[in-house]
PDB file of C-alpha atoms in Angstrom:
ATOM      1  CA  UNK A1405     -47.853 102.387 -29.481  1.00 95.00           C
ATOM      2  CA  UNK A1406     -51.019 102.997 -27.627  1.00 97.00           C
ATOM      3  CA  UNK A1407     -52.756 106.280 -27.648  1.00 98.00           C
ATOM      4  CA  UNK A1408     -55.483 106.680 -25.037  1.00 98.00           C
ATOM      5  CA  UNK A1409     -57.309 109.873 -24.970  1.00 98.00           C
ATOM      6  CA  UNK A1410     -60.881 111.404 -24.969  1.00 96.00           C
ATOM      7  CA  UNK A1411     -61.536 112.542 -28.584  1.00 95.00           C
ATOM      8  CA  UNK A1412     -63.256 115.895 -27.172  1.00 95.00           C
ATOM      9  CA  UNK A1413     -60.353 117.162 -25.147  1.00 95.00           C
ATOM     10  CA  UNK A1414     -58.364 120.054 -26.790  1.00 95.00           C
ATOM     11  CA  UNK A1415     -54.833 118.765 -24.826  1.00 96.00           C
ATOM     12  CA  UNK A1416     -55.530 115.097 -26.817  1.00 97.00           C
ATOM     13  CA  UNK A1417     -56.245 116.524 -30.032  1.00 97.00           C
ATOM     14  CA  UNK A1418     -53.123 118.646 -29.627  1.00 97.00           C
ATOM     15  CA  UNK A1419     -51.057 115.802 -28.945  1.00 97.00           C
ATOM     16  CA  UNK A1420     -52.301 113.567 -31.933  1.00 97.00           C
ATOM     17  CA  UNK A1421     -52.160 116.487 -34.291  1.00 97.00           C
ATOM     18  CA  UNK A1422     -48.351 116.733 -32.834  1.00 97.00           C
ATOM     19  CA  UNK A1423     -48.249 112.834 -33.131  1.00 96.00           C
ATOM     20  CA  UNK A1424     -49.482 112.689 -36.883  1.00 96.00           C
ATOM     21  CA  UNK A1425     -47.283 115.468 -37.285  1.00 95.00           C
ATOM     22  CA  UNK A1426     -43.925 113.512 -36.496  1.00 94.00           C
ATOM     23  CA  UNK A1427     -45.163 110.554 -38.693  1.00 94.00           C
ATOM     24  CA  UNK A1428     -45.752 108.513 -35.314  1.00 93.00           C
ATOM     25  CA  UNK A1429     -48.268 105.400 -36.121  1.00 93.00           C
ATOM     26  CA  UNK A1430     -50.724 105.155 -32.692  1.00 96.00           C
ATOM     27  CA  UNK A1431     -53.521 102.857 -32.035  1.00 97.00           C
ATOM     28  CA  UNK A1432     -55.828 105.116 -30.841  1.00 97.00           C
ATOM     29  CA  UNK A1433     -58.602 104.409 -27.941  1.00 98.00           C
ATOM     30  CA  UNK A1434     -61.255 106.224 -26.563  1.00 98.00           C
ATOM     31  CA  UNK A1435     -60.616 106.551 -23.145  1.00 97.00           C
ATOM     32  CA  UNK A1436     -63.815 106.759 -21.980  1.00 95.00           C
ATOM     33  CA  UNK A1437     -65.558 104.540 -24.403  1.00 96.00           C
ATOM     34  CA  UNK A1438     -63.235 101.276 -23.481  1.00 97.00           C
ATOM     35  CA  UNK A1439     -61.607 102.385 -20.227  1.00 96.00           C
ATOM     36  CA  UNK A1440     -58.257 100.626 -19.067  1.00 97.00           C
ATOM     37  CA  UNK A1441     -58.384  97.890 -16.882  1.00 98.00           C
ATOM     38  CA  UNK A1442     -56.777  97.735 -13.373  1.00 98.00           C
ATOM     39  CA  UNK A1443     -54.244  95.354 -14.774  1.00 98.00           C
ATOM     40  CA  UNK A1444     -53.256  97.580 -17.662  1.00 98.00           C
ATOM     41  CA  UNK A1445     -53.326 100.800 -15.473  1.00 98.00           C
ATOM     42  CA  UNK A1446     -51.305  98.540 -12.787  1.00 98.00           C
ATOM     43  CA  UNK A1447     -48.540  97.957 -15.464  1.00 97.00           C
ATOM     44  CA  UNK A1448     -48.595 101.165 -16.647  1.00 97.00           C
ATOM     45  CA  UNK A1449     -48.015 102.625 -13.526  1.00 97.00           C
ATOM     46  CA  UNK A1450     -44.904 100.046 -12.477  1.00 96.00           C
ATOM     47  CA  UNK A1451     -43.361 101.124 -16.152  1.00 94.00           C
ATOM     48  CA  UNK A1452     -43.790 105.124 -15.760  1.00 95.00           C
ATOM     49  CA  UNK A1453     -41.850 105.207 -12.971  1.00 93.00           C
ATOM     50  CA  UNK A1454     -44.801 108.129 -11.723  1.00 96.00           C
ATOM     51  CA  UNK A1455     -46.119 108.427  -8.316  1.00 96.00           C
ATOM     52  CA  UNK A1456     -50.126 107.078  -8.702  1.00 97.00           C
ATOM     53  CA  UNK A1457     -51.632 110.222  -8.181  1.00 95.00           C
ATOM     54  CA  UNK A1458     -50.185 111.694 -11.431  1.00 96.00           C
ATOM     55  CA  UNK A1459     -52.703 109.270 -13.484  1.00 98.00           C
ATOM     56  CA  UNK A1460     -55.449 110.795 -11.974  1.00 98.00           C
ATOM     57  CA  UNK A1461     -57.526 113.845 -13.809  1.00 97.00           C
ATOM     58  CA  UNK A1462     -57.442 116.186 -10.893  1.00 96.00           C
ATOM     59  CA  UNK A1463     -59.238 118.531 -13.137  1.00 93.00           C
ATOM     60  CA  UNK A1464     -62.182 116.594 -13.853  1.00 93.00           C
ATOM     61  CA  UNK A1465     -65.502 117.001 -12.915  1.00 94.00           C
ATOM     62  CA  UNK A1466     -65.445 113.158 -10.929  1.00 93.00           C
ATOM     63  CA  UNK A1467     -62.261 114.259  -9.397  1.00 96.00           C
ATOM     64  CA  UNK A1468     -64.062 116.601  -7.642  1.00 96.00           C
ATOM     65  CA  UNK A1469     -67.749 115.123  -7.199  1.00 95.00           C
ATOM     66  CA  UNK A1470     -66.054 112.304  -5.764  1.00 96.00           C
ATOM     67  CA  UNK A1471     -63.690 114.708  -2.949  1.00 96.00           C
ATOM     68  CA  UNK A1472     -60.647 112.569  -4.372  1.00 96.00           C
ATOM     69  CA  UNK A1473     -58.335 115.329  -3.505  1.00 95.00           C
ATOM     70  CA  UNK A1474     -59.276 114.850   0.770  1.00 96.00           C
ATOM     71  CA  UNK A1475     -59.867 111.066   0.055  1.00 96.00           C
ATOM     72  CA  UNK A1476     -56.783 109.509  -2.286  1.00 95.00           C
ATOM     73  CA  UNK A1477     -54.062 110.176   0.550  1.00 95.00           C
ATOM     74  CA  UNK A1478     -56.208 107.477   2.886  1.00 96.00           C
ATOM     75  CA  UNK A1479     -56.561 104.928   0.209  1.00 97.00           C
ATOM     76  CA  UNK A1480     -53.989 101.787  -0.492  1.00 97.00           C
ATOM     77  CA  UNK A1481     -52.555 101.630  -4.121  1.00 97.00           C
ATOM     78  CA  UNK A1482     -54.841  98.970  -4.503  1.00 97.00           C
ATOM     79  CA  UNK A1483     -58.265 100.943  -3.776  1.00 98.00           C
ATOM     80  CA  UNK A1484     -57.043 104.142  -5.814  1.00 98.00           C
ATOM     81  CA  UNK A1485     -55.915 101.427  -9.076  1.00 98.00           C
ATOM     82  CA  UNK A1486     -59.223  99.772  -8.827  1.00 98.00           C
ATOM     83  CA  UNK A1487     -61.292 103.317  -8.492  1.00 97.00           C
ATOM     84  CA  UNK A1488     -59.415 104.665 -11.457  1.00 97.00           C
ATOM     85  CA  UNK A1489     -60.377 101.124 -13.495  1.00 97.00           C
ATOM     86  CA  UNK A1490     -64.140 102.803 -12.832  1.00 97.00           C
ATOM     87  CA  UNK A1491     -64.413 105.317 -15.299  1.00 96.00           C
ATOM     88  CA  UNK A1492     -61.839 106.761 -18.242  1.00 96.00           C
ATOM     89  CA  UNK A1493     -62.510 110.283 -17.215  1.00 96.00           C
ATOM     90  CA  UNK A1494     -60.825 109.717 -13.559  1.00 97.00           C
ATOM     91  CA  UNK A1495     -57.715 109.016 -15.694  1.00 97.00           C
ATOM     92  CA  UNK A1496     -55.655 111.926 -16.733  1.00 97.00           C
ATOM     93  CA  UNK A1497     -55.225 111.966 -20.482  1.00 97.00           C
ATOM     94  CA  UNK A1498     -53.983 111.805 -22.934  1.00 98.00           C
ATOM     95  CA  UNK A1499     -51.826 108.514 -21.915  1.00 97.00           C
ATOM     96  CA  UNK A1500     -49.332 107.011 -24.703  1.00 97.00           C
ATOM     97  CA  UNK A1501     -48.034 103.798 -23.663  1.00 96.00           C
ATOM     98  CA  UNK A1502     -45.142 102.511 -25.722  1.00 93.00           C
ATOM     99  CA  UNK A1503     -42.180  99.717 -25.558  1.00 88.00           C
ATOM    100  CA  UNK A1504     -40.443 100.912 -21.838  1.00 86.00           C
ATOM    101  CA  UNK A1505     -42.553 104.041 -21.415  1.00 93.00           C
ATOM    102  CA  UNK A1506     -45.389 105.577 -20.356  1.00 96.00           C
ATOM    103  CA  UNK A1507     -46.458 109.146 -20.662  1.00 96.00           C
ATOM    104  CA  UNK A1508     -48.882 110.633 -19.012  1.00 97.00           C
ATOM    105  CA  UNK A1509     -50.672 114.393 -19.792  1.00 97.00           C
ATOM    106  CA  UNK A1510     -49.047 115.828 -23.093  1.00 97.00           C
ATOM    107  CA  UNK A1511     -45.797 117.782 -22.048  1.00 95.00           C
ATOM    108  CA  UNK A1512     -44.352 117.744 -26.021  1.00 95.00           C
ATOM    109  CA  UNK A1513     -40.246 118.148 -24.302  1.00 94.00           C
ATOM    110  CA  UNK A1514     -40.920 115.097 -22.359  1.00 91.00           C
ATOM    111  CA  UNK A1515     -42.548 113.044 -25.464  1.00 94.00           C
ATOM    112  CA  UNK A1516     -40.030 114.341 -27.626  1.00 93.00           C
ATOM    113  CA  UNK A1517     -37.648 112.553 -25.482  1.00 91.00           C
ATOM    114  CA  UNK A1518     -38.836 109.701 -24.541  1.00 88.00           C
ATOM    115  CA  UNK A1519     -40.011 108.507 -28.359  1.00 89.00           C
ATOM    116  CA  UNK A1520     -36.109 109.925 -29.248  1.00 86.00           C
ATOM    117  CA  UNK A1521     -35.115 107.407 -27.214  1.00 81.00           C
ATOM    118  CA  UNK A1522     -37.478 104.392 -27.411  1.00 73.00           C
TER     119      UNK A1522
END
């Protein structure tokens, strides 16, 4: 599995501390240090079964600079997937990809289930 996060963000640490905790293996990558690619985040996006907006980091600071929240509803998929491909900190975090799943933000019910049944 693939553990994106940014190593300075409290809600990441928590979820690898939870992670190590279960005995769950990761490949861990600095999400803002090697960003995902528009392919990857296009993938991950068809698998999670999310609407796009939910992979964005509406608290961040380049949410905001940027007036995402006024300009996302006007962009194509396209535009918004290549924007996000721009910089890790647009992404929300901490993403773990795995075989069939994606998980987006650390919610521990919802990753509880999902590695119960992966």
């Amino acid at each position: 599995m693939l553990f994106l996060c940014y190593p300075r963000c409290s809600t990441c640490q928590k979820a690898k501390k939870w992670l190590e905790g279960q005995g769950i293996a990761v490949d861990v990558r600095d999400i803002k240090a090697e960003r995902p690619t528009e392919d990857e985040l296009r993938a991950w996006h068809a698998r999670s079964g999310l609407p796009l907006k939910r992979f964005f980091n509406t608290s961040g600071t380049q949410y905001k600079a940027l007036g995402l929240k006024d300009r996302l509803p006007d962009m194509t998929e396209d535009e918004q997937l290549a924007l996000l491909a721009t910089d890790g900190m647009l992404v929300k975090r901490p993403l773990l990809v795995g075989d069939g799943f994606v998980l987006v933000g650390f919610k521990q019910d919802a990753w509880e289930q999902a590695l119960k049944n992966s």
